[in-house]
Short mmCIF file of C-alpha atoms in Angstrom, two decimals:
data_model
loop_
_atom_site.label_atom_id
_atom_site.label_comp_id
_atom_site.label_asym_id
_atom_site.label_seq_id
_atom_site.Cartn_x
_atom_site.Cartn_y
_atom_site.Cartn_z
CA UNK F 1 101.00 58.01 79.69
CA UNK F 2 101.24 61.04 77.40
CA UNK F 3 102.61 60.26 73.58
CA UNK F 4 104.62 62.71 71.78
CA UNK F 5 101.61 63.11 69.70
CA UNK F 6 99.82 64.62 72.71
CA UNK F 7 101.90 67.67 73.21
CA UNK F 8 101.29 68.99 69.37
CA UNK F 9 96.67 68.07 70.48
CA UNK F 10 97.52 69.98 73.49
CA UNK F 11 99.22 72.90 72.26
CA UNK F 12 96.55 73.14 69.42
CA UNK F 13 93.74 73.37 72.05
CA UNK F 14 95.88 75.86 74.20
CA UNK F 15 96.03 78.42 70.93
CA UNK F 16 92.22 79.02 71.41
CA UNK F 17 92.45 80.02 74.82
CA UNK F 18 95.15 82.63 74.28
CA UNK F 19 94.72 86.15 72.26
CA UNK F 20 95.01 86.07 68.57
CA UNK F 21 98.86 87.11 68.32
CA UNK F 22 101.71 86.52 66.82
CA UNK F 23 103.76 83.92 68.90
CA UNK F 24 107.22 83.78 69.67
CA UNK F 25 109.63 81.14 71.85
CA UNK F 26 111.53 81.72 74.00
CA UNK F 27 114.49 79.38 72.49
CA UNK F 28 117.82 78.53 75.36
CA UNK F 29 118.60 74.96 73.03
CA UNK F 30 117.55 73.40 75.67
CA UNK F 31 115.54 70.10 75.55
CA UNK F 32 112.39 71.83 76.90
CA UNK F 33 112.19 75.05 74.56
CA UNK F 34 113.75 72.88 71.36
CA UNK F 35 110.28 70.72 72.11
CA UNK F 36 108.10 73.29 72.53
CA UNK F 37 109.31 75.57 69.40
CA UNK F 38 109.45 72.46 67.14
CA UNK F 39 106.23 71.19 67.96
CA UNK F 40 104.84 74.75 67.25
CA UNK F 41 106.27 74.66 64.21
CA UNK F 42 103.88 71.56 63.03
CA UNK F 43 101.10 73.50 64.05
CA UNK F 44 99.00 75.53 61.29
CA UNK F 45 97.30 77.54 63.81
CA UNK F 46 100.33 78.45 65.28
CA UNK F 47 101.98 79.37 61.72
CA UNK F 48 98.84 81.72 60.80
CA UNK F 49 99.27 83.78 63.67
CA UNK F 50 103.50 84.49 62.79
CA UNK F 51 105.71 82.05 64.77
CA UNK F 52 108.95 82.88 65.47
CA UNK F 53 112.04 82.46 67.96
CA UNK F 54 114.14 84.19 70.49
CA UNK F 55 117.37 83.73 71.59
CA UNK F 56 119.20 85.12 74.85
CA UNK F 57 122.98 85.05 74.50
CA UNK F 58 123.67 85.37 78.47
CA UNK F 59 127.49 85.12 77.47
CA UNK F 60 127.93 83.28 80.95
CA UNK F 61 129.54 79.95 79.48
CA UNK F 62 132.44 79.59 76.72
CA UNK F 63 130.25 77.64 74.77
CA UNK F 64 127.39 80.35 74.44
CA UNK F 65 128.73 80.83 70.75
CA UNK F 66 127.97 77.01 69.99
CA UNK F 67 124.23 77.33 71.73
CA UNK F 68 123.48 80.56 69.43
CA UNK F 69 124.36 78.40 65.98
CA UNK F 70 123.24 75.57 67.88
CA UNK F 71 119.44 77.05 67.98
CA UNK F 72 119.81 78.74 64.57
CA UNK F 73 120.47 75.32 63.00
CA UNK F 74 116.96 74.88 64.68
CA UNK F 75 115.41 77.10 63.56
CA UNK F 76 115.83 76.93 60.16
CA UNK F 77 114.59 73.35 60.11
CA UNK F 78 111.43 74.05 61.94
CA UNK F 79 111.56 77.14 59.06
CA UNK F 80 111.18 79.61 61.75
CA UNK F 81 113.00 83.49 61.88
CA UNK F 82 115.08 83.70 64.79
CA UNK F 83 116.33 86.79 66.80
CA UNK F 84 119.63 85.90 68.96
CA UNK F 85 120.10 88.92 71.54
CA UNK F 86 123.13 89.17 73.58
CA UNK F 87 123.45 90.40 76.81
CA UNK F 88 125.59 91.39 79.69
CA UNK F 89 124.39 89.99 83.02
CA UNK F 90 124.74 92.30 85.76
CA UNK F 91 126.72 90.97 88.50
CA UNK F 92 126.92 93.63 90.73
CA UNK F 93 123.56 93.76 92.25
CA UNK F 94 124.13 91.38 94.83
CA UNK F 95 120.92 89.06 94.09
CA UNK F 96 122.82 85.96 93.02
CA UNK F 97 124.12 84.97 89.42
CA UNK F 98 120.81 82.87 88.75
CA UNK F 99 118.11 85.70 89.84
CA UNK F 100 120.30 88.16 87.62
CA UNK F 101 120.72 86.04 84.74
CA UNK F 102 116.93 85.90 84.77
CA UNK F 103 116.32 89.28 85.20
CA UNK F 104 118.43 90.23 82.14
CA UNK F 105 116.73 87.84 79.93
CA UNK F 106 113.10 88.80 80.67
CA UNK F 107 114.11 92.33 80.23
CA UNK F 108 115.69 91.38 76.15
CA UNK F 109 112.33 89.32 75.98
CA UNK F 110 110.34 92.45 76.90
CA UNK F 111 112.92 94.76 74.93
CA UNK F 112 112.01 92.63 71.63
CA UNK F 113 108.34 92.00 71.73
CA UNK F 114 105.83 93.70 69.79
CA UNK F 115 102.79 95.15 71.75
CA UNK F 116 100.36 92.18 72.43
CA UNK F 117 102.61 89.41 71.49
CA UNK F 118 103.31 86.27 72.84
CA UNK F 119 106.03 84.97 73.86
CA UNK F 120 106.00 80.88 74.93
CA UNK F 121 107.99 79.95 77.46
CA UNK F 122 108.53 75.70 77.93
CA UNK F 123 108.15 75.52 81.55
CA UNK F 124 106.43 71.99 82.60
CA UNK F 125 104.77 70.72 85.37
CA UNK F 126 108.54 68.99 86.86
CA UNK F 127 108.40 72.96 86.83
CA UNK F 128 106.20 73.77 88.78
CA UNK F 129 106.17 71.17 91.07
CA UNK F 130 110.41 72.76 91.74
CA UNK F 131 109.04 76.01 91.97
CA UNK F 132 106.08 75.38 94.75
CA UNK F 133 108.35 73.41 96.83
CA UNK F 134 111.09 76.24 96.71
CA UNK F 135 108.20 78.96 97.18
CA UNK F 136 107.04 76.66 100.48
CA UNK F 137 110.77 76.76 101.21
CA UNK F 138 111.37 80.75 101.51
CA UNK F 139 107.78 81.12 103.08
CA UNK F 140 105.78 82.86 99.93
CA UNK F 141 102.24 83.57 100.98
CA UNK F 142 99.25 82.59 98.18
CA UNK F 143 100.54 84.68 95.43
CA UNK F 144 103.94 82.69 95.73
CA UNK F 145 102.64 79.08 96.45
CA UNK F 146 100.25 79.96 93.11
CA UNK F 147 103.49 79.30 91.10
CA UNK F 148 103.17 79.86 87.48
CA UNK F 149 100.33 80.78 85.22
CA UNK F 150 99.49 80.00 82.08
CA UNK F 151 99.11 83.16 80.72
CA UNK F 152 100.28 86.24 82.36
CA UNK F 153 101.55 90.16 81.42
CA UNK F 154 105.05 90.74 80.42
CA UNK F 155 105.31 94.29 79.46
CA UNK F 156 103.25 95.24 77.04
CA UNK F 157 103.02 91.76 75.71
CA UNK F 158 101.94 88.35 77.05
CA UNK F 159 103.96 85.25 78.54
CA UNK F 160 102.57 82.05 77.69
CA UNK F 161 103.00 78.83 79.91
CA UNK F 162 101.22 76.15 77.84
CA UNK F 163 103.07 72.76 79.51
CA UNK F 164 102.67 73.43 82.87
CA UNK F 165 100.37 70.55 82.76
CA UNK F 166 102.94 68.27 80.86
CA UNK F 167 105.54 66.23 82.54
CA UNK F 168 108.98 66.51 81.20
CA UNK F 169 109.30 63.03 79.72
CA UNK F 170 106.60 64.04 76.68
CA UNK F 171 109.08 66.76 75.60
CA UNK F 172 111.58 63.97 76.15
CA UNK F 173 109.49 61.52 73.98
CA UNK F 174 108.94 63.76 71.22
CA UNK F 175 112.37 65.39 70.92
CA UNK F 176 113.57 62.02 70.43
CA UNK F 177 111.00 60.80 67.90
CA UNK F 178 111.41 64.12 65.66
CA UNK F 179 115.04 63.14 66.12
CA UNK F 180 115.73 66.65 67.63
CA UNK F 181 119.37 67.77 69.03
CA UNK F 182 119.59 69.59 72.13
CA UNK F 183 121.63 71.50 74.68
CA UNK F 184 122.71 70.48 78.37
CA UNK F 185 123.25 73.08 79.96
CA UNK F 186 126.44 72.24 82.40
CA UNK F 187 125.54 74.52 85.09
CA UNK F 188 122.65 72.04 85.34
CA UNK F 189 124.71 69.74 87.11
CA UNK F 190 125.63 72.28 89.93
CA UNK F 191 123.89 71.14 93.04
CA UNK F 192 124.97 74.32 94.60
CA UNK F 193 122.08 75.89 93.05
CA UNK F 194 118.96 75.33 95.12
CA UNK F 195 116.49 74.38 92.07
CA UNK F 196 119.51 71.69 90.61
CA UNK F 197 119.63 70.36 93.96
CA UNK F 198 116.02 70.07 94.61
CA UNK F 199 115.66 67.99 91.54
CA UNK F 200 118.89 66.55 91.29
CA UNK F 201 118.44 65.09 95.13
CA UNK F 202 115.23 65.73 96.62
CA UNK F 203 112.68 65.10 94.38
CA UNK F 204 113.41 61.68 93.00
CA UNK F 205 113.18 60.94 96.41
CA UNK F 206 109.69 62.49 97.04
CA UNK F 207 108.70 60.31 93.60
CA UNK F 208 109.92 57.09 94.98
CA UNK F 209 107.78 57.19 97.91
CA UNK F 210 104.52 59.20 96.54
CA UNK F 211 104.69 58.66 92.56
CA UNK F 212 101.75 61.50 92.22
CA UNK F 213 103.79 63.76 93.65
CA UNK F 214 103.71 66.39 91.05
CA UNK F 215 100.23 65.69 90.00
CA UNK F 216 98.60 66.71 93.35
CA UNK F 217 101.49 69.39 93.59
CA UNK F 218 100.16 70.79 90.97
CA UNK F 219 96.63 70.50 91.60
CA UNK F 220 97.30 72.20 95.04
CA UNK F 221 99.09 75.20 93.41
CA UNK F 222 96.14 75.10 90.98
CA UNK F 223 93.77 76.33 93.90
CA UNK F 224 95.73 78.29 95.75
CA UNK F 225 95.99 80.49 92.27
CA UNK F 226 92.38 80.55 92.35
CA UNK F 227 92.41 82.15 96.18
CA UNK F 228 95.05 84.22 95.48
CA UNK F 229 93.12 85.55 92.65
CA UNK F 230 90.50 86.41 95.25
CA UNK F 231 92.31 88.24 97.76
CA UNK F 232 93.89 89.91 95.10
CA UNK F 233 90.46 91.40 93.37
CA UNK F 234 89.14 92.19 97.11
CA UNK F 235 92.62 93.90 98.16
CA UNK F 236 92.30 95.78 94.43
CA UNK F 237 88.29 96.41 96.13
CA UNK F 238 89.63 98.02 99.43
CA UNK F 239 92.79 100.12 98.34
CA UNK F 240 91.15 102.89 97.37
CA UNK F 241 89.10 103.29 100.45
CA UNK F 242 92.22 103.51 102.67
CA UNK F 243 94.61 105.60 100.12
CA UNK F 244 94.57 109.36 101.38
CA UNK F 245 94.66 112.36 99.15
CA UNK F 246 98.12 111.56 98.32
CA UNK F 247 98.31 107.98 96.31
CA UNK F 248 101.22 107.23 98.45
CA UNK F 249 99.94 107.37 101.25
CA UNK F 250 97.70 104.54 103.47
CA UNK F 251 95.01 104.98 106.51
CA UNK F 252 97.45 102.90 108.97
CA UNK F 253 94.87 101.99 111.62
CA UNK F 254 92.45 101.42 108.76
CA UNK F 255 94.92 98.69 107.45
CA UNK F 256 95.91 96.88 110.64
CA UNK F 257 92.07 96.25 110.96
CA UNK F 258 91.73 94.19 107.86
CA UNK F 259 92.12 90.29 108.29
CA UNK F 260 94.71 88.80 108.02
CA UNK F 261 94.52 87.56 104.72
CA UNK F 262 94.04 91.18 102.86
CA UNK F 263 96.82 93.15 105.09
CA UNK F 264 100.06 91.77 103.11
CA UNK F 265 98.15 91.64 99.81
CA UNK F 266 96.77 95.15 100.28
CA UNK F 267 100.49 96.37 101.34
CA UNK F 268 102.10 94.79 98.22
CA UNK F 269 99.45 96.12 95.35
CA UNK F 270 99.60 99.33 96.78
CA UNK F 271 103.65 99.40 96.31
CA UNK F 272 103.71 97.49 93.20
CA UNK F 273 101.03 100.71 92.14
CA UNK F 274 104.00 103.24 93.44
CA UNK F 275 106.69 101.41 91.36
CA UNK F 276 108.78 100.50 94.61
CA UNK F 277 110.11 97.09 95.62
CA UNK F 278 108.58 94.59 97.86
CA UNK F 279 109.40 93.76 101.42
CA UNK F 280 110.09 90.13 103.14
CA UNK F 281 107.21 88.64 105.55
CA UNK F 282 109.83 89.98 108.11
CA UNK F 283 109.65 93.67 106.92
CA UNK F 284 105.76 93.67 106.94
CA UNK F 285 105.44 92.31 110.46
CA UNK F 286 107.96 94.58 111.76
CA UNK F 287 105.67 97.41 110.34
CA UNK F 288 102.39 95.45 111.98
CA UNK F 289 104.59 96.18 115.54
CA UNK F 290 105.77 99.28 114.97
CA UNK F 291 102.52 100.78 113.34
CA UNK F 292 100.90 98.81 116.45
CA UNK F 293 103.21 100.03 119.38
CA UNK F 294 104.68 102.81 118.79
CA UNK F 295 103.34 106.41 120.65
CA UNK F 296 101.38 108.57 118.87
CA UNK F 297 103.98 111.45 118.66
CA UNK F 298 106.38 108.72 117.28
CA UNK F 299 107.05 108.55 113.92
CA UNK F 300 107.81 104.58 113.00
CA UNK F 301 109.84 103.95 109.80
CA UNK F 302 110.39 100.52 108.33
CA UNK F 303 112.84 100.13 105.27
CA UNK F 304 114.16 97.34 102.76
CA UNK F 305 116.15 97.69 99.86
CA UNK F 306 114.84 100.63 97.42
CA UNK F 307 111.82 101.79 99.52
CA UNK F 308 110.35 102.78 103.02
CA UNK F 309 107.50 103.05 104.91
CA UNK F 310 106.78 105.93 107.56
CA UNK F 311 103.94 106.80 109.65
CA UNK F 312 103.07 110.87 110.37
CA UNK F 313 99.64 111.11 112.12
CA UNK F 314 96.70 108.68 110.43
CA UNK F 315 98.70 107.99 107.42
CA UNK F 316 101.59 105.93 106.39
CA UNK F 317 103.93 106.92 103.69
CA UNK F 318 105.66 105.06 101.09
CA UNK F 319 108.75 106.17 99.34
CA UNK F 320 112.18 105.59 97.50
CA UNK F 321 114.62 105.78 100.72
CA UNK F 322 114.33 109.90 100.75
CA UNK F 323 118.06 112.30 99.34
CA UNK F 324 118.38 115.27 101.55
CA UNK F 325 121.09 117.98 101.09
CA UNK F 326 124.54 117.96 102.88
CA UNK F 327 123.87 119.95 106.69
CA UNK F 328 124.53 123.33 106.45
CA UNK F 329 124.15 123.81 102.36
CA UNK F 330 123.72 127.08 101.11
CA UNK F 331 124.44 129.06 98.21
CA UNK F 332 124.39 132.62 96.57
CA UNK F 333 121.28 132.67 93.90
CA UNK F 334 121.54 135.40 91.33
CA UNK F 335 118.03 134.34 89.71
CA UNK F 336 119.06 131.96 86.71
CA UNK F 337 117.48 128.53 87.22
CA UNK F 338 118.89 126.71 90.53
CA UNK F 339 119.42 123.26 90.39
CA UNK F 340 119.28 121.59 93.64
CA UNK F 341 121.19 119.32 95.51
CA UNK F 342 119.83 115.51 96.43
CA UNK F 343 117.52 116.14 92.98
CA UNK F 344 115.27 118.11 94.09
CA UNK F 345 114.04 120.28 91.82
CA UNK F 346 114.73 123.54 90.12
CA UNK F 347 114.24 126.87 91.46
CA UNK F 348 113.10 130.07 88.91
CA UNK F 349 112.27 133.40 89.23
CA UNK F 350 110.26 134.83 86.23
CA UNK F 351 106.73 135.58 85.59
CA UNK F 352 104.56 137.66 82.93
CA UNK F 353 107.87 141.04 83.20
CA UNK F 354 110.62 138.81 83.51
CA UNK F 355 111.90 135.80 82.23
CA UNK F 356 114.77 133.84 83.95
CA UNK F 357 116.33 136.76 84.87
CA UNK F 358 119.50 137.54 86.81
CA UNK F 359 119.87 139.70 89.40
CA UNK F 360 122.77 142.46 90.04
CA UNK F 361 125.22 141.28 92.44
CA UNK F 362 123.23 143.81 94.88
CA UNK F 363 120.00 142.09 94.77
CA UNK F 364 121.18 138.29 94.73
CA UNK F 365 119.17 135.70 97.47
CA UNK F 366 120.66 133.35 99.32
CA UNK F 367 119.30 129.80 99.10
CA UNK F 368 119.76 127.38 102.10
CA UNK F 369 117.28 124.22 103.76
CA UNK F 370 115.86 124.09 107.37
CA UNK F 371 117.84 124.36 110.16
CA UNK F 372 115.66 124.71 112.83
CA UNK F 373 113.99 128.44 114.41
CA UNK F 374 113.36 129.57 111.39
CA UNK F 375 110.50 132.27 111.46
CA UNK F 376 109.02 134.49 108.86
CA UNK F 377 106.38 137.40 108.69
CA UNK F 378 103.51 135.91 106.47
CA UNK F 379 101.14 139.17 106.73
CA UNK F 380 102.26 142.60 106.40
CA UNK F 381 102.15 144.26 110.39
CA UNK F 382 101.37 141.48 111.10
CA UNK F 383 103.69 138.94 113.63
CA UNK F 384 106.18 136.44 113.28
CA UNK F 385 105.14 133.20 112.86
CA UNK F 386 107.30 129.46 113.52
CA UNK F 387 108.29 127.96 110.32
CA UNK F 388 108.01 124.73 112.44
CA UNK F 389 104.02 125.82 113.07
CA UNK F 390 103.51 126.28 110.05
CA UNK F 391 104.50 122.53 108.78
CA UNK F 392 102.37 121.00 111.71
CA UNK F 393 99.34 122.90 110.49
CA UNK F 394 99.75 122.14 106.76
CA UNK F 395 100.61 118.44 108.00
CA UNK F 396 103.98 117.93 105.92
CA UNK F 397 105.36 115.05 107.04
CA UNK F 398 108.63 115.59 108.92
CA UNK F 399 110.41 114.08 106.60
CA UNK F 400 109.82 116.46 103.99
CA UNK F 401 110.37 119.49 105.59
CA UNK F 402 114.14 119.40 105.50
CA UNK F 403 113.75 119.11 101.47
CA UNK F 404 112.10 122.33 101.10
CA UNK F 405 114.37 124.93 100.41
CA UNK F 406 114.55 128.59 101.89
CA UNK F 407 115.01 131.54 99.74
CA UNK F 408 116.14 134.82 101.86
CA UNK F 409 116.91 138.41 100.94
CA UNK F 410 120.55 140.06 101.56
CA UNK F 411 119.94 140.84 105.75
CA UNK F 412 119.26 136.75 105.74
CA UNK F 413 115.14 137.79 105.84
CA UNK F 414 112.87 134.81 104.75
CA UNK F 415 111.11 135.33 101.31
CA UNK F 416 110.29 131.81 100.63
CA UNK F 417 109.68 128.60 101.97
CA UNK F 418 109.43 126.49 98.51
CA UNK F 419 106.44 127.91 97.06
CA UNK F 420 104.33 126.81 100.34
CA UNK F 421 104.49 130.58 101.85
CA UNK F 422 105.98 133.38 100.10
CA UNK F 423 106.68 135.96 103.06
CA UNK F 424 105.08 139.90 103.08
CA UNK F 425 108.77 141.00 102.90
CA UNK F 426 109.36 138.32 99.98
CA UNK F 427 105.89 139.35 98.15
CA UNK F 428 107.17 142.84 98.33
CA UNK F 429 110.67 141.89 97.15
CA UNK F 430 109.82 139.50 94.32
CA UNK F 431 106.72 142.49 93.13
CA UNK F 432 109.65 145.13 93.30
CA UNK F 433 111.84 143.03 90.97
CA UNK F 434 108.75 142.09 88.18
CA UNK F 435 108.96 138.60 88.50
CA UNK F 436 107.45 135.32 90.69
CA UNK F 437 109.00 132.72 92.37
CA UNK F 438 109.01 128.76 90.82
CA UNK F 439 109.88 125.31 92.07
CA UNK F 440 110.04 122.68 89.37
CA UNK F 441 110.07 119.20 91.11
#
């Protein structure tokens, strides 16, 4: 059995294993994070580097004003500055008062850190044994069942896990030696919550009948970091190979032919790279049948929440879900800078005569996107040729072609098609009135 001792050996040996930084802790009142910060605060090697605390006023409970006072009374006896930074949890985003509670506090914690510091978090192994088990419970694959690790990237800083091998009852044992006050947290009690009921009712439970419980718990998550680790480094190995031109875009067949194990890894580095959201195991096997089934001349699309996937020939796609104008937009252009609907882009006319320059009421364009039949004259004498030709041999996706806007002359003549083609008639027109055509995207 661990002594309360233990927790200030075992923090002192997990200093040398971390970067030189300052360090700061993340401070709730609680019983965990009043442990953690106070036995920090015996520490000289944790002094040396700059210890300090942080405090995240959620403003969720009536008492929030008592826990702020409450962890600056404890702070000043471990002689340690504190930073108390209130917040406004957004409710609105229809992920569940925990999730967003959590969200707003690690982005105050990444607000407030300086670059390369540390911030300690009290998480234990009761922890992590509650987080596997819900992880196993909403079907995470390796990365998920991994749980927490000790040390990990938060922004430009670090986030420091140094209990994870602890169990709760050392905090418990040295609080109460070092006579230390603490916080309960009411919503604790709420069984309604999934972790609170796992621990409240399940897990004592589990306990009873295997005492080791979170011992080999967390020896299991322990390897299953370590594989995770290696998919992840041989999925960071074989993204590049299938990436096309375009970073956002994927060999499809190329990635159904990887095992099993690399496919969903692959899928979520290369959309964590993009900046877009990640789907459920249901999304990605949907886009394993589509990608898998569907015709060649189909184009498959599979979305979630902020992002989609589509496939246009050998490559698959991935995007913010795509803005395209109203049907039927148009407008009069008299040459000034054009801001486009559905944010996309700017148009210009100017060039080494002219700068931003407006046009008599004569000469002013018109400015509309695809409707379909569209042809232009790319060559002078030369013919017509299908604007819808044209896109096929340049391969733009489908998708993209109705975000391209069309700039014609008074008789409705195309001059432009972004600044893909410029027409004869339009290279005529645009070297007639001293000045080029620009789209800022």
């Amino acid at each position: 059995m661990q002594t309360a001792r233990d927790l200030e050996r075992i923090l002192d040996a997990g200093l040398s294993a971390i970067p030189v930084a300052p360090i700061a802790v993340a401070l709730s009142g609680g019983l965990d994070s009043s442990a953690l910060l106070h036995a920090l605060s015996c520490l000289p090697a944790a002094r040396q580097r700059g210890l300090r605390a942080i405090h995240v006023d959620h403003g969720l409970q009536a008492q929030s004003g008592d826990w702020s006072r409450h962890c600056q009374r404890l702070s000043a006896r471990c002689d340690v500055p504190l930073s108390v930074i209130r917040i406004e949890v957004d409710r609105d985003r229809g992920q569940g008062l925990e999730t967003a509670a959590r969200a707003g506090r690690y982005a105050a914690f990444e607000a407030a850190l300086e670059d390369g510091e540390i911030l300690a978090l009290a998480h234990h192994r009761d922890d992590q044994t509650e987080t596997v088990l819900l992880k196993l419970l909403r079907a995470a694959g390796p990365e998920g069942l991994g749980a927490m690790r000790t040390l990990r990237r938060l922004g430009k800083a670090w986030a420091w896990r140094p209990l994870l091998e602890i169990p709760r009852e050392t905090l418990h044992r040295h609080a109460s030696e070092a006579a230390l006050d603490w916080i309960e947290d009411p919503s604790n009690a709420d069984t309604r919550i999934e972790r609170n009921y796992l621990r409240q009712e399940l897990l004592p439970i589990l306990r009873q009948r295997w005492p080791r419980a979170d011992v080999s718990i967390s020896q299991s998550a322990t390897w299953i970091r370590a594989a995770a680790g290696f998919i992840d480094d041989e999925a960071a190995r074989a993204l590049p190979g299938l990436q096309g031109n375009d970073p956002a875009s994927l060999d499809w067949r190329a990635w159904l032919a990887l095992a099993d194990a690399l496919r969903d890894p692959l899928l979520r580095r290369w959309l964590r790279s993009l900046a877009l959201p990640e789907p459920n195991q249901h999304q990605v096997a949907e886009l394993e049948r589509q990608l898998a089934q569907a015709e060649q001349d189909k184009l498959p699309c599979v979305r979630w929440p902020g992002a989609e996937v589509r496939r246009y020939r050998d490559l698959v796609y991935a995007m913010a879900p795509a803005q395209v104008p109203e049907p039927g937009w148009e407008t009069r252009w008299n040459g000034l800078p054009l801001e486009l609907p559905a944010n996309l882009g700017t148009l210009i006319l100017g060039g080494p005569v002219k700068q931003a320059m407006a046009l008599d009421d004569s000469e002013q364009l018109q400015v509309r996107f695809r409707r379909g039949g569209e042809r232009l004259r790319l060559h002078a004498g030369g013919g017509h040729r299908d604007l819808r030709d044209l896109f096929q041999e340049a391969g733009i996706p489908p998708w993209q072609r109705a975000r391209i806007p069309i700039v014609l002359d008074r008789n409705a003549e195309i001059l432009a098609v972004g600044d893909l083609w410029i027409s004869a008639t339009g290279r005529e027109e645009f070297a007639r009135l001293g000045c080029s055509l620009g789209w800022k995207r």
